[in-house]
């Protein structure tokens, strides 16, 4: 004999369980394309971190590449920032990669929009991205509208977040355009990718939908 009441209880349990799973998948903390809220934003800078609020703050990270930073709002670059007379024109090269980073950069679910890099002339590192190289931890960061377009005669590892990675990059995404072209007649090695060009570290829960 079948226990009808038991069957009904089981059906109700399965319905409730399915509804719970659906709610979790639709949570603002879920990792979805086009959602800069990789996690809920922390409103207060945690102890041991330096808050990043502006393009100037972001650029000053190069002064201490072993510190812990947290992004406290979206950062928007404009085309004029990278044109002659702009703060990040840099002799036509665009954004100068931040160097070899060994600290923690928490994007705090925010996005850096519109970063542009055109050349690595005058830069010692051959790695190209927001950071040249990462051996620390970069997390919870979105890169949108990124334009990295190199025409180089030497080896170059190119990615939106870091040119090369030997650390941890997690819960990050890129929706911009990344390209590195070797000039005709030159022979060199290098790699390009949406998140990072060369990776010998750990990349977790990241995606690239850019070109």
PDB file of N, CA and C in Angstrom, residues 10-108:
ATOM      1  N   UNK A  10       6.418  14.619   0.551  1.00  0.00           N
ATOM      2  CA  UNK A  10       7.626  14.589  -0.268  1.00  0.00           C
ATOM      3  C   UNK A  10       7.521  15.579  -1.433  1.00  0.00           C
ATOM      4  N   UNK A  11       6.353  15.658  -2.074  1.00  0.00           N
ATOM      5  CA  UNK A  11       6.150  16.588  -3.183  1.00  0.00           C
ATOM      6  C   UNK A  11       6.299  18.029  -2.703  1.00  0.00           C
ATOM      7  N   UNK A  12       5.695  18.343  -1.529  1.00  0.00           N
ATOM      8  CA  UNK A  12       5.825  19.695  -0.972  1.00  0.00           C
ATOM      9  C   UNK A  12       7.285  20.030  -0.688  1.00  0.00           C
ATOM     10  N   UNK A  13       8.016  19.063  -0.129  1.00  0.00           N
ATOM     11  CA  UNK A  13       9.432  19.278   0.188  1.00  0.00           C
ATOM     12  C   UNK A  13      10.219  19.586  -1.092  1.00  0.00           C
ATOM     13  N   UNK A  14       9.958  18.814  -2.151  1.00  0.00           N
ATOM     14  CA  UNK A  14      10.678  19.025  -3.400  1.00  0.00           C
ATOM     15  C   UNK A  14      10.357  20.391  -4.002  1.00  0.00           C
ATOM     16  N   UNK A  15       9.105  20.831  -3.882  1.00  0.00           N
ATOM     17  CA  UNK A  15       8.720  22.144  -4.388  1.00  0.00           C
ATOM     18  C   UNK A  15       9.439  23.251  -3.634  1.00  0.00           C
ATOM     19  N   UNK A  16       9.442  23.157  -2.284  1.00  0.00           N
ATOM     20  CA  UNK A  16      10.115  24.166  -1.467  1.00  0.00           C
ATOM     21  C   UNK A  16      11.617  24.185  -1.743  1.00  0.00           C
ATOM     22  N   UNK A  17      12.200  23.000  -1.877  1.00  0.00           N
ATOM     23  CA  UNK A  17      13.637  22.884  -2.118  1.00  0.00           C
ATOM     24  C   UNK A  17      14.007  23.506  -3.467  1.00  0.00           C
ATOM     25  N   UNK A  18      13.202  23.231  -4.497  1.00  0.00           N
ATOM     26  CA  UNK A  18      13.454  23.789  -5.824  1.00  0.00           C
ATOM     27  C   UNK A  18      13.347  25.310  -5.804  1.00  0.00           C
ATOM     28  N   UNK A  19      12.348  25.819  -5.064  1.00  0.00           N
ATOM     29  CA  UNK A  19      12.176  27.274  -4.964  1.00  0.00           C
ATOM     30  C   UNK A  19      13.378  27.922  -4.283  1.00  0.00           C
ATOM     31  N   UNK A  20      13.913  27.261  -3.255  1.00  0.00           N
ATOM     32  CA  UNK A  20      15.079  27.793  -2.548  1.00  0.00           C
ATOM     33  C   UNK A  20      16.287  27.858  -3.467  1.00  0.00           C
ATOM     34  N   UNK A  21      16.524  26.815  -4.247  1.00  0.00           N
ATOM     35  CA  UNK A  21      17.647  26.802  -5.186  1.00  0.00           C
ATOM     36  C   UNK A  21      17.503  27.915  -6.208  1.00  0.00           C
ATOM     37  N   UNK A  22      16.284  28.125  -6.708  1.00  0.00           N
ATOM     38  CA  UNK A  22      16.041  29.182  -7.680  1.00  0.00           C
ATOM     39  C   UNK A  22      16.333  30.562  -7.109  1.00  0.00           C
ATOM     40  N   UNK A  23      15.930  30.791  -5.849  1.00  0.00           N
ATOM     41  CA  UNK A  23      16.201  32.081  -5.202  1.00  0.00           C
ATOM     42  C   UNK A  23      17.690  32.318  -5.051  1.00  0.00           C
ATOM     43  N   UNK A  24      18.444  31.280  -4.715  1.00  0.00           N
ATOM     44  CA  UNK A  24      19.888  31.414  -4.562  1.00  0.00           C
ATOM     45  C   UNK A  24      20.545  31.759  -5.884  1.00  0.00           C
ATOM     46  N   UNK A  25      20.066  31.133  -6.962  1.00  0.00           N
ATOM     47  CA  UNK A  25      20.636  31.400  -8.279  1.00  0.00           C
ATOM     48  C   UNK A  25      20.330  32.807  -8.759  1.00  0.00           C
ATOM     49  N   UNK A  26      19.222  33.369  -8.302  1.00  0.00           N
ATOM     50  CA  UNK A  26      18.829  34.715  -8.716  1.00  0.00           C
ATOM     51  C   UNK A  26      19.332  35.786  -7.765  1.00  0.00           C
ATOM     52  N   UNK A  27      20.109  35.398  -6.773  1.00  0.00           N
ATOM     53  CA  UNK A  27      20.621  36.343  -5.781  1.00  0.00           C
ATOM     54  C   UNK A  27      21.514  37.381  -6.433  1.00  0.00           C
ATOM     55  N   UNK A  28      21.539  38.651  -5.922  1.00  0.00           N
ATOM     56  CA  UNK A  28      22.430  39.685  -6.464  1.00  0.00           C
ATOM     57  C   UNK A  28      23.886  39.294  -6.379  1.00  0.00           C
ATOM     58  N   UNK A  29      24.219  38.324  -5.503  1.00  0.00           N
ATOM     59  CA  UNK A  29      25.607  37.921  -5.369  1.00  0.00           C
ATOM     60  C   UNK A  29      26.020  36.919  -6.427  1.00  0.00           C
ATOM     61  N   UNK A  30      25.049  36.415  -7.219  1.00  0.00           N
ATOM     62  CA  UNK A  30      25.394  35.443  -8.243  1.00  0.00           C
ATOM     63  C   UNK A  30      26.220  36.115  -9.314  1.00  0.00           C
ATOM     64  N   UNK A  31      27.085  35.338  -9.963  1.00  0.00           N
ATOM     65  CA  UNK A  31      28.016  35.860 -10.948  1.00  0.00           C
ATOM     66  C   UNK A  31      27.344  35.808 -12.304  1.00  0.00           C
ATOM     67  N   UNK A  32      26.871  36.951 -12.780  1.00  0.00           N
ATOM     68  CA  UNK A  32      26.147  36.984 -14.048  1.00  0.00           C
ATOM     69  C   UNK A  32      26.700  38.069 -14.944  1.00  0.00           C
ATOM     70  N   UNK A  33      26.761  37.804 -16.244  1.00  0.00           N
ATOM     71  CA  UNK A  33      27.274  38.776 -17.197  1.00  0.00           C
ATOM     72  C   UNK A  33      26.431  40.035 -17.167  1.00  0.00           C
ATOM     73  N   UNK A  34      27.141  41.175 -17.192  1.00  0.00           N
ATOM     74  CA  UNK A  34      26.447  42.443 -17.200  1.00  0.00           C
ATOM     75  C   UNK A  34      26.077  42.929 -15.810  1.00  0.00           C
ATOM     76  N   UNK A  35      26.345  42.125 -14.799  1.00  0.00           N
ATOM     77  CA  UNK A  35      26.032  42.536 -13.429  1.00  0.00           C
ATOM     78  C   UNK A  35      27.325  42.895 -12.736  1.00  0.00           C
ATOM     79  N   UNK A  36      27.542  44.199 -12.511  1.00  0.00           N
ATOM     80  CA  UNK A  36      28.781  44.619 -11.860  1.00  0.00           C
ATOM     81  C   UNK A  36      28.775  44.260 -10.386  1.00  0.00           C
ATOM     82  N   UNK A  37      27.625  43.876  -9.854  1.00  0.00           N
ATOM     83  CA  UNK A  37      27.546  43.498  -8.447  1.00  0.00           C
ATOM     84  C   UNK A  37      28.007  42.081  -8.246  1.00  0.00           C
ATOM     85  N   UNK A  38      29.318  41.874  -8.335  1.00  0.00           N
ATOM     86  CA  UNK A  38      29.870  40.544  -8.145  1.00  0.00           C
ATOM     87  C   UNK A  38      29.614  40.071  -6.722  1.00  0.00           C
ATOM     88  N   UNK A  39      29.443  40.996  -5.829  1.00  0.00           N
ATOM     89  CA  UNK A  39      29.053  40.700  -4.456  1.00  0.00           C
ATOM     90  C   UNK A  39      28.463  41.982  -3.885  1.00  0.00           C
ATOM     91  N   UNK A  40      27.877  41.915  -2.752  1.00  0.00           N
ATOM     92  CA  UNK A  40      27.345  43.118  -2.130  1.00  0.00           C
ATOM     93  C   UNK A  40      28.490  44.046  -1.749  1.00  0.00           C
ATOM     94  N   UNK A  41      28.322  45.327  -2.032  1.00  0.00           N
ATOM     95  CA  UNK A  41      29.385  46.285  -1.779  1.00  0.00           C
ATOM     96  C   UNK A  41      29.588  46.504  -0.279  1.00  0.00           C
ATOM     97  N   UNK A  42      30.842  46.493   0.129  1.00  0.00           N
ATOM     98  CA  UNK A  42      31.201  46.885   1.487  1.00  0.00           C
ATOM     99  C   UNK A  42      31.220  48.407   1.529  1.00  0.00           C
ATOM    100  N   UNK A  43      30.526  49.000   2.473  1.00  0.00           N
ATOM    101  CA  UNK A  43      30.374  50.452   2.521  1.00  0.00           C
ATOM    102  C   UNK A  43      31.480  51.151   3.304  1.00  0.00           C
ATOM    103  N   UNK A  44      32.153  50.406   4.176  1.00  0.00           N
ATOM    104  CA  UNK A  44      33.209  50.970   5.012  1.00  0.00           C
ATOM    105  C   UNK A  44      34.524  50.261   4.717  1.00  0.00           C
ATOM    106  N   UNK A  45      35.595  51.025   4.568  1.00  0.00           N
ATOM    107  CA  UNK A  45      36.907  50.436   4.271  1.00  0.00           C
ATOM    108  C   UNK A  45      37.342  49.549   5.433  1.00  0.00           C
ATOM    109  N   UNK A  46      37.606  48.261   5.176  1.00  0.00           N
ATOM    110  CA  UNK A  46      38.015  47.367   6.264  1.00  0.00           C
ATOM    111  C   UNK A  46      39.391  47.737   6.824  1.00  0.00           C
ATOM    112  N   UNK A  47      39.614  47.350   8.045  1.00  0.00           N
ATOM    113  CA  UNK A  47      40.917  47.583   8.673  1.00  0.00           C
ATOM    114  C   UNK A  47      42.002  46.883   7.862  1.00  0.00           C
ATOM    115  N   UNK A  48      43.093  47.579   7.655  1.00  0.00           N
ATOM    116  CA  UNK A  48      44.206  47.002   6.915  1.00  0.00           C
ATOM    117  C   UNK A  48      44.147  47.256   5.414  1.00  0.00           C
ATOM    118  N   UNK A  49      43.112  47.975   4.961  1.00  0.00           N
ATOM    119  CA  UNK A  49      42.948  48.282   3.544  1.00  0.00           C
ATOM    120  C   UNK A  49      42.994  49.795   3.314  1.00  0.00           C
ATOM    121  N   UNK A  50      43.335  50.169   2.090  1.00  0.00           N
ATOM    122  CA  UNK A  50      43.277  51.561   1.648  1.00  0.00           C
ATOM    123  C   UNK A  50      42.136  51.674   0.644  1.00  0.00           C
ATOM    124  N   UNK A  51      41.227  52.623   0.849  1.00  0.00           N
ATOM    125  CA  UNK A  51      40.092  52.811  -0.037  1.00  0.00           C
ATOM    126  C   UNK A  51      40.488  53.506  -1.329  1.00  0.00           C
ATOM    127  N   UNK A  52      39.969  53.014  -2.456  1.00  0.00           N
ATOM    128  CA  UNK A  52      40.198  53.622  -3.772  1.00  0.00           C
ATOM    129  C   UNK A  52      38.874  54.233  -4.234  1.00  0.00           C
ATOM    130  N   UNK A  53      38.865  55.556  -4.426  1.00  0.00           N
ATOM    131  CA  UNK A  53      37.646  56.285  -4.757  1.00  0.00           C
ATOM    132  C   UNK A  53      37.687  56.958  -6.128  1.00  0.00           C
ATOM    133  N   UNK A  54      38.880  57.106  -6.707  1.00  0.00           N
ATOM    134  CA  UNK A  54      39.008  57.913  -7.921  1.00  0.00           C
ATOM    135  C   UNK A  54      40.089  57.353  -8.838  1.00  0.00           C
ATOM    136  N   UNK A  55      40.175  57.913 -10.038  1.00  0.00           N
ATOM    137  CA  UNK A  55      41.230  57.533 -10.977  1.00  0.00           C
ATOM    138  C   UNK A  55      42.605  57.864 -10.389  1.00  0.00           C
ATOM    139  N   UNK A  56      42.678  58.995  -9.714  1.00  0.00           N
ATOM    140  CA  UNK A  56      43.949  59.384  -9.092  1.00  0.00           C
ATOM    141  C   UNK A  56      44.360  58.376  -8.033  1.00  0.00           C
ATOM    142  N   UNK A  57      43.420  57.953  -7.196  1.00  0.00           N
ATOM    143  CA  UNK A  57      43.714  56.939  -6.176  1.00  0.00           C
ATOM    144  C   UNK A  57      44.220  55.661  -6.834  1.00  0.00           C
ATOM    145  N   UNK A  58      43.554  55.250  -7.908  1.00  0.00           N
ATOM    146  CA  UNK A  58      43.934  54.024  -8.612  1.00  0.00           C
ATOM    147  C   UNK A  58      45.359  54.129  -9.137  1.00  0.00           C
ATOM    148  N   UNK A  59      45.689  55.263  -9.717  1.00  0.00           N
ATOM    149  CA  UNK A  59      47.021  55.470 -10.279  1.00  0.00           C
ATOM    150  C   UNK A  59      48.103  55.461  -9.206  1.00  0.00           C
ATOM    151  N   UNK A  60      47.746  55.914  -8.000  1.00  0.00           N
ATOM    152  CA  UNK A  60      48.736  55.989  -6.915  1.00  0.00           C
ATOM    153  C   UNK A  60      49.072  54.629  -6.312  1.00  0.00           C
ATOM    154  N   UNK A  61      48.334  53.589  -6.694  1.00  0.00           N
ATOM    155  CA  UNK A  61      48.661  52.243  -6.212  1.00  0.00           C
ATOM    156  C   UNK A  61      50.092  51.881  -6.565  1.00  0.00           C
ATOM    157  N   UNK A  62      50.605  52.402  -7.689  1.00  0.00           N
ATOM    158  CA  UNK A  62      51.956  52.080  -8.126  1.00  0.00           C
ATOM    159  C   UNK A  62      53.009  52.518  -7.096  1.00  0.00           C
ATOM    160  N   UNK A  63      52.630  53.392  -6.167  1.00  0.00           N
ATOM    161  CA  UNK A  63      53.574  53.837  -5.139  1.00  0.00           C
ATOM    162  C   UNK A  63      53.815  52.766  -4.075  1.00  0.00           C
ATOM    163  N   UNK A  64      52.865  51.856  -3.896  1.00  0.00           N
ATOM    164  CA  UNK A  64      53.014  50.764  -2.928  1.00  0.00           C
ATOM    165  C   UNK A  64      52.265  49.545  -3.469  1.00  0.00           C
ATOM    166  N   UNK A  65      52.986  48.670  -4.121  1.00  0.00           N
ATOM    167  CA  UNK A  65      52.385  47.522  -4.813  1.00  0.00           C
ATOM    168  C   UNK A  65      52.226  46.298  -3.919  1.00  0.00           C
ATOM    169  N   UNK A  66      52.515  46.445  -2.639  1.00  0.00           N
ATOM    170  CA  UNK A  66      52.357  45.319  -1.716  1.00  0.00           C
ATOM    171  C   UNK A  66      51.266  45.569  -0.679  1.00  0.00           C
ATOM    172  N   UNK A  67      50.560  46.682  -0.822  1.00  0.00           N
ATOM    173  CA  UNK A  67      49.521  47.061   0.131  1.00  0.00           C
ATOM    174  C   UNK A  67      48.193  46.383  -0.225  1.00  0.00           C
ATOM    175  N   UNK A  68      47.199  46.512   0.648  1.00  0.00           N
ATOM    176  CA  UNK A  68      45.851  45.987   0.403  1.00  0.00           C
ATOM    177  C   UNK A  68      44.914  47.141   0.069  1.00  0.00           C
ATOM    178  N   UNK A  69      44.182  47.009  -1.043  1.00  0.00           N
ATOM    179  CA  UNK A  69      43.308  48.075  -1.526  1.00  0.00           C
ATOM    180  C   UNK A  69      41.897  47.551  -1.733  1.00  0.00           C
ATOM    181  N   UNK A  70      40.922  48.455  -1.610  1.00  0.00           N
ATOM    182  CA  UNK A  70      39.538  48.087  -1.880  1.00  0.00           C
ATOM    183  C   UNK A  70      38.863  49.219  -2.656  1.00  0.00           C
ATOM    184  N   UNK A  71      38.226  48.866  -3.747  1.00  0.00           N
ATOM    185  CA  UNK A  71      37.522  49.838  -4.582  1.00  0.00           C
ATOM    186  C   UNK A  71      36.192  50.200  -3.918  1.00  0.00           C
ATOM    187  N   UNK A  72      35.905  51.486  -3.790  1.00  0.00           N
ATOM    188  CA  UNK A  72      34.724  51.930  -3.056  1.00  0.00           C
ATOM    189  C   UNK A  72      33.621  52.491  -3.949  1.00  0.00           C
ATOM    190  N   UNK A  73      33.861  52.526  -5.251  1.00  0.00           N
ATOM    191  CA  UNK A  73      32.838  52.920  -6.224  1.00  0.00           C
ATOM    192  C   UNK A  73      33.355  52.575  -7.622  1.00  0.00           C
ATOM    193  N   UNK A  74      32.462  52.637  -8.611  1.00  0.00           N
ATOM    194  CA  UNK A  74      32.897  52.464  -9.990  1.00  0.00           C
ATOM    195  C   UNK A  74      33.845  53.590 -10.375  1.00  0.00           C
ATOM    196  N   UNK A  75      34.788  53.273 -11.258  1.00  0.00           N
ATOM    197  CA  UNK A  75      35.703  54.283 -11.784  1.00  0.00           C
ATOM    198  C   UNK A  75      35.519  54.350 -13.289  1.00  0.00           C
ATOM    199  N   UNK A  76      35.303  55.554 -13.799  1.00  0.00           N
ATOM    200  CA  UNK A  76      35.032  55.748 -15.224  1.00  0.00           C
ATOM    201  C   UNK A  76      36.124  56.608 -15.857  1.00  0.00           C
ATOM    202  N   UNK A  77      36.866  56.020 -16.801  1.00  0.00           N
ATOM    203  CA  UNK A  77      37.779  56.794 -17.625  1.00  0.00           C
ATOM    204  C   UNK A  77      37.007  57.309 -18.837  1.00  0.00           C
ATOM    205  N   UNK A  78      37.444  58.444 -19.386  1.00  0.00           N
ATOM    206  CA  UNK A  78      36.841  58.995 -20.588  1.00  0.00           C
ATOM    207  C   UNK A  78      37.889  59.028 -21.702  1.00  0.00           C
ATOM    208  N   UNK A  79      37.445  59.194 -22.940  1.00  0.00           N
ATOM    209  CA  UNK A  79      38.382  59.255 -24.065  1.00  0.00           C
ATOM    210  C   UNK A  79      39.366  60.404 -23.896  1.00  0.00           C
ATOM    211  N   UNK A  80      38.907  61.506 -23.328  1.00  0.00           N
ATOM    212  CA  UNK A  80      39.778  62.677 -23.154  1.00  0.00           C
ATOM    213  C   UNK A  80      40.910  62.405 -22.172  1.00  0.00           C
ATOM    214  N   UNK A  81      40.730  61.436 -21.270  1.00  0.00           N
ATOM    215  CA  UNK A  81      41.804  61.088 -20.330  1.00  0.00           C
ATOM    216  C   UNK A  81      43.046  60.601 -21.055  1.00  0.00           C
ATOM    217  N   UNK A  82      42.849  60.005 -22.258  1.00  0.00           N
ATOM    218  CA  UNK A  82      43.954  59.368 -22.969  1.00  0.00           C
ATOM    219  C   UNK A  82      44.376  60.143 -24.212  1.00  0.00           C
ATOM    220  N   UNK A  83      43.742  61.302 -24.445  1.00  0.00           N
ATOM    221  CA  UNK A  83      44.151  62.154 -25.540  1.00  0.00           C
ATOM    222  C   UNK A  83      45.196  63.159 -25.064  1.00  0.00           C
ATOM    223  N   UNK A  84      45.886  63.786 -26.009  1.00  0.00           N
ATOM    224  CA  UNK A  84      46.927  64.740 -25.649  1.00  0.00           C
ATOM    225  C   UNK A  84      46.369  65.807 -24.710  1.00  0.00           C
ATOM    226  N   UNK A  85      47.064  66.001 -23.615  1.00  0.00           N
ATOM    227  CA  UNK A  85      46.601  66.924 -22.585  1.00  0.00           C
ATOM    228  C   UNK A  85      45.823  66.241 -21.484  1.00  0.00           C
ATOM    229  N   UNK A  86      45.434  64.987 -21.698  1.00  0.00           N
ATOM    230  CA  UNK A  86      44.705  64.232 -20.687  1.00  0.00           C
ATOM    231  C   UNK A  86      45.633  63.697 -19.609  1.00  0.00           C
ATOM    232  N   UNK A  87      45.069  63.384 -18.465  1.00  0.00           N
ATOM    233  CA  UNK A  87      45.872  62.949 -17.313  1.00  0.00           C
ATOM    234  C   UNK A  87      46.615  61.647 -17.568  1.00  0.00           C
ATOM    235  N   UNK A  88      46.099  60.805 -18.484  1.00  0.00           N
ATOM    236  CA  UNK A  88      46.710  59.494 -18.717  1.00  0.00           C
ATOM    237  C   UNK A  88      47.116  59.322 -20.180  1.00  0.00           C
ATOM    238  N   UNK A  89      47.417  60.443 -20.830  1.00  0.00           N
ATOM    239  CA  UNK A  89      47.875  60.417 -22.221  1.00  0.00           C
ATOM    240  C   UNK A  89      49.198  59.662 -22.325  1.00  0.00           C
ATOM    241  N   UNK A  90      50.143  60.008 -21.430  1.00  0.00           N
ATOM    242  CA  UNK A  90      51.404  59.265 -21.326  1.00  0.00           C
ATOM    243  C   UNK A  90      52.116  59.151 -22.678  1.00  0.00           C
ATOM    244  N   UNK A  91      52.285  60.288 -23.340  1.00  0.00           N
ATOM    245  CA  UNK A  91      52.962  60.337 -24.644  1.00  0.00           C
ATOM    246  C   UNK A  91      52.301  59.452 -25.700  1.00  0.00           C
ATOM    247  N   UNK A  92      50.995  59.319 -25.596  1.00  0.00           N
ATOM    248  CA  UNK A  92      50.252  58.536 -26.568  1.00  0.00           C
ATOM    249  C   UNK A  92      50.162  57.065 -26.251  1.00  0.00           C
ATOM    250  N   UNK A  93      50.760  56.662 -25.115  1.00  0.00           N
ATOM    251  CA  UNK A  93      50.768  55.238 -24.754  1.00  0.00           C
ATOM    252  C   UNK A  93      49.518  54.810 -24.003  1.00  0.00           C
ATOM    253  N   UNK A  94      48.793  55.772 -23.438  1.00  0.00           N
ATOM    254  CA  UNK A  94      47.643  55.427 -22.614  1.00  0.00           C
ATOM    255  C   UNK A  94      48.061  55.047 -21.200  1.00  0.00           C
ATOM    256  N   UNK A  95      47.202  54.316 -20.529  1.00  0.00           N
ATOM    257  CA  UNK A  95      47.434  53.910 -19.145  1.00  0.00           C
ATOM    258  C   UNK A  95      48.767  53.180 -18.989  1.00  0.00           C
ATOM    259  N   UNK A  96      49.535  53.564 -17.990  1.00  0.00           N
ATOM    260  CA  UNK A  96      50.777  52.867 -17.668  1.00  0.00           C
ATOM    261  C   UNK A  96      50.461  51.765 -16.664  1.00  0.00           C
ATOM    262  N   UNK A  97      50.675  50.484 -17.023  1.00  0.00           N
ATOM    263  CA  UNK A  97      50.359  49.383 -16.098  1.00  0.00           C
ATOM    264  C   UNK A  97      50.975  49.611 -14.721  1.00  0.00           C
ATOM    265  N   UNK A  98      50.262  49.168 -13.692  1.00  0.00           N
ATOM    266  CA  UNK A  98      50.619  49.510 -12.314  1.00  0.00           C
ATOM    267  C   UNK A  98      51.868  48.804 -11.791  1.00  0.00           C
ATOM    268  N   UNK A  99      52.426  47.887 -12.504  1.00  0.00           N
ATOM    269  CA  UNK A  99      53.642  47.235 -12.054  1.00  0.00           C
ATOM    270  C   UNK A  99      53.366  45.839 -11.538  1.00  0.00           C
ATOM    271  N   UNK A 100      54.311  45.314 -10.782  1.00  0.00           N
ATOM    272  CA  UNK A 100      54.204  43.949 -10.258  1.00  0.00           C
ATOM    273  C   UNK A 100      53.549  43.986  -8.876  1.00  0.00           C
ATOM    274  N   UNK A 101      52.312  43.523  -8.816  1.00  0.00           N
ATOM    275  CA  UNK A 101      51.486  43.681  -7.619  1.00  0.00           C
ATOM    276  C   UNK A 101      51.539  42.422  -6.767  1.00  0.00           C
ATOM    277  N   UNK A 102      51.747  42.601  -5.450  1.00  0.00           N
ATOM    278  CA  UNK A 102      51.840  41.450  -4.546  1.00  0.00           C
ATOM    279  C   UNK A 102      50.890  41.565  -3.355  1.00  0.00           C
ATOM    280  N   UNK A 103      50.056  42.596  -3.340  1.00  0.00           N
ATOM    281  CA  UNK A 103      49.106  42.775  -2.252  1.00  0.00           C
ATOM    282  C   UNK A 103      47.754  42.163  -2.574  1.00  0.00           C
ATOM    283  N   UNK A 104      46.695  42.777  -2.030  1.00  0.00           N
ATOM    284  CA  UNK A 104      45.322  42.369  -2.329  1.00  0.00           C
ATOM    285  C   UNK A 104      44.579  43.560  -2.907  1.00  0.00           C
ATOM    286  N   UNK A 105      43.923  43.346  -4.040  1.00  0.00           N
ATOM    287  CA  UNK A 105      43.055  44.366  -4.614  1.00  0.00           C
ATOM    288  C   UNK A 105      41.652  43.790  -4.669  1.00  0.00           C
ATOM    289  N   UNK A 106      40.772  44.337  -3.825  1.00  0.00           N
ATOM    290  CA  UNK A 106      39.380  43.897  -3.771  1.00  0.00           C
ATOM    291  C   UNK A 106      38.539  44.913  -4.541  1.00  0.00           C
ATOM    292  N   UNK A 107      37.988  44.471  -5.677  1.00  0.00           N
ATOM    293  CA  UNK A 107      37.141  45.357  -6.465  1.00  0.00           C
ATOM    294  C   UNK A 107      35.810  45.649  -5.811  1.00  0.00           C
ATOM    295  N   UNK A 108      35.464  44.880  -4.784  1.00  0.00           N
ATOM    296  CA  UNK A 108      34.273  45.152  -3.980  1.00  0.00           C
ATOM    297  C   UNK A 108      32.993  45.159  -4.826  1.00  0.00           C
TER     298      UNK A 108
END
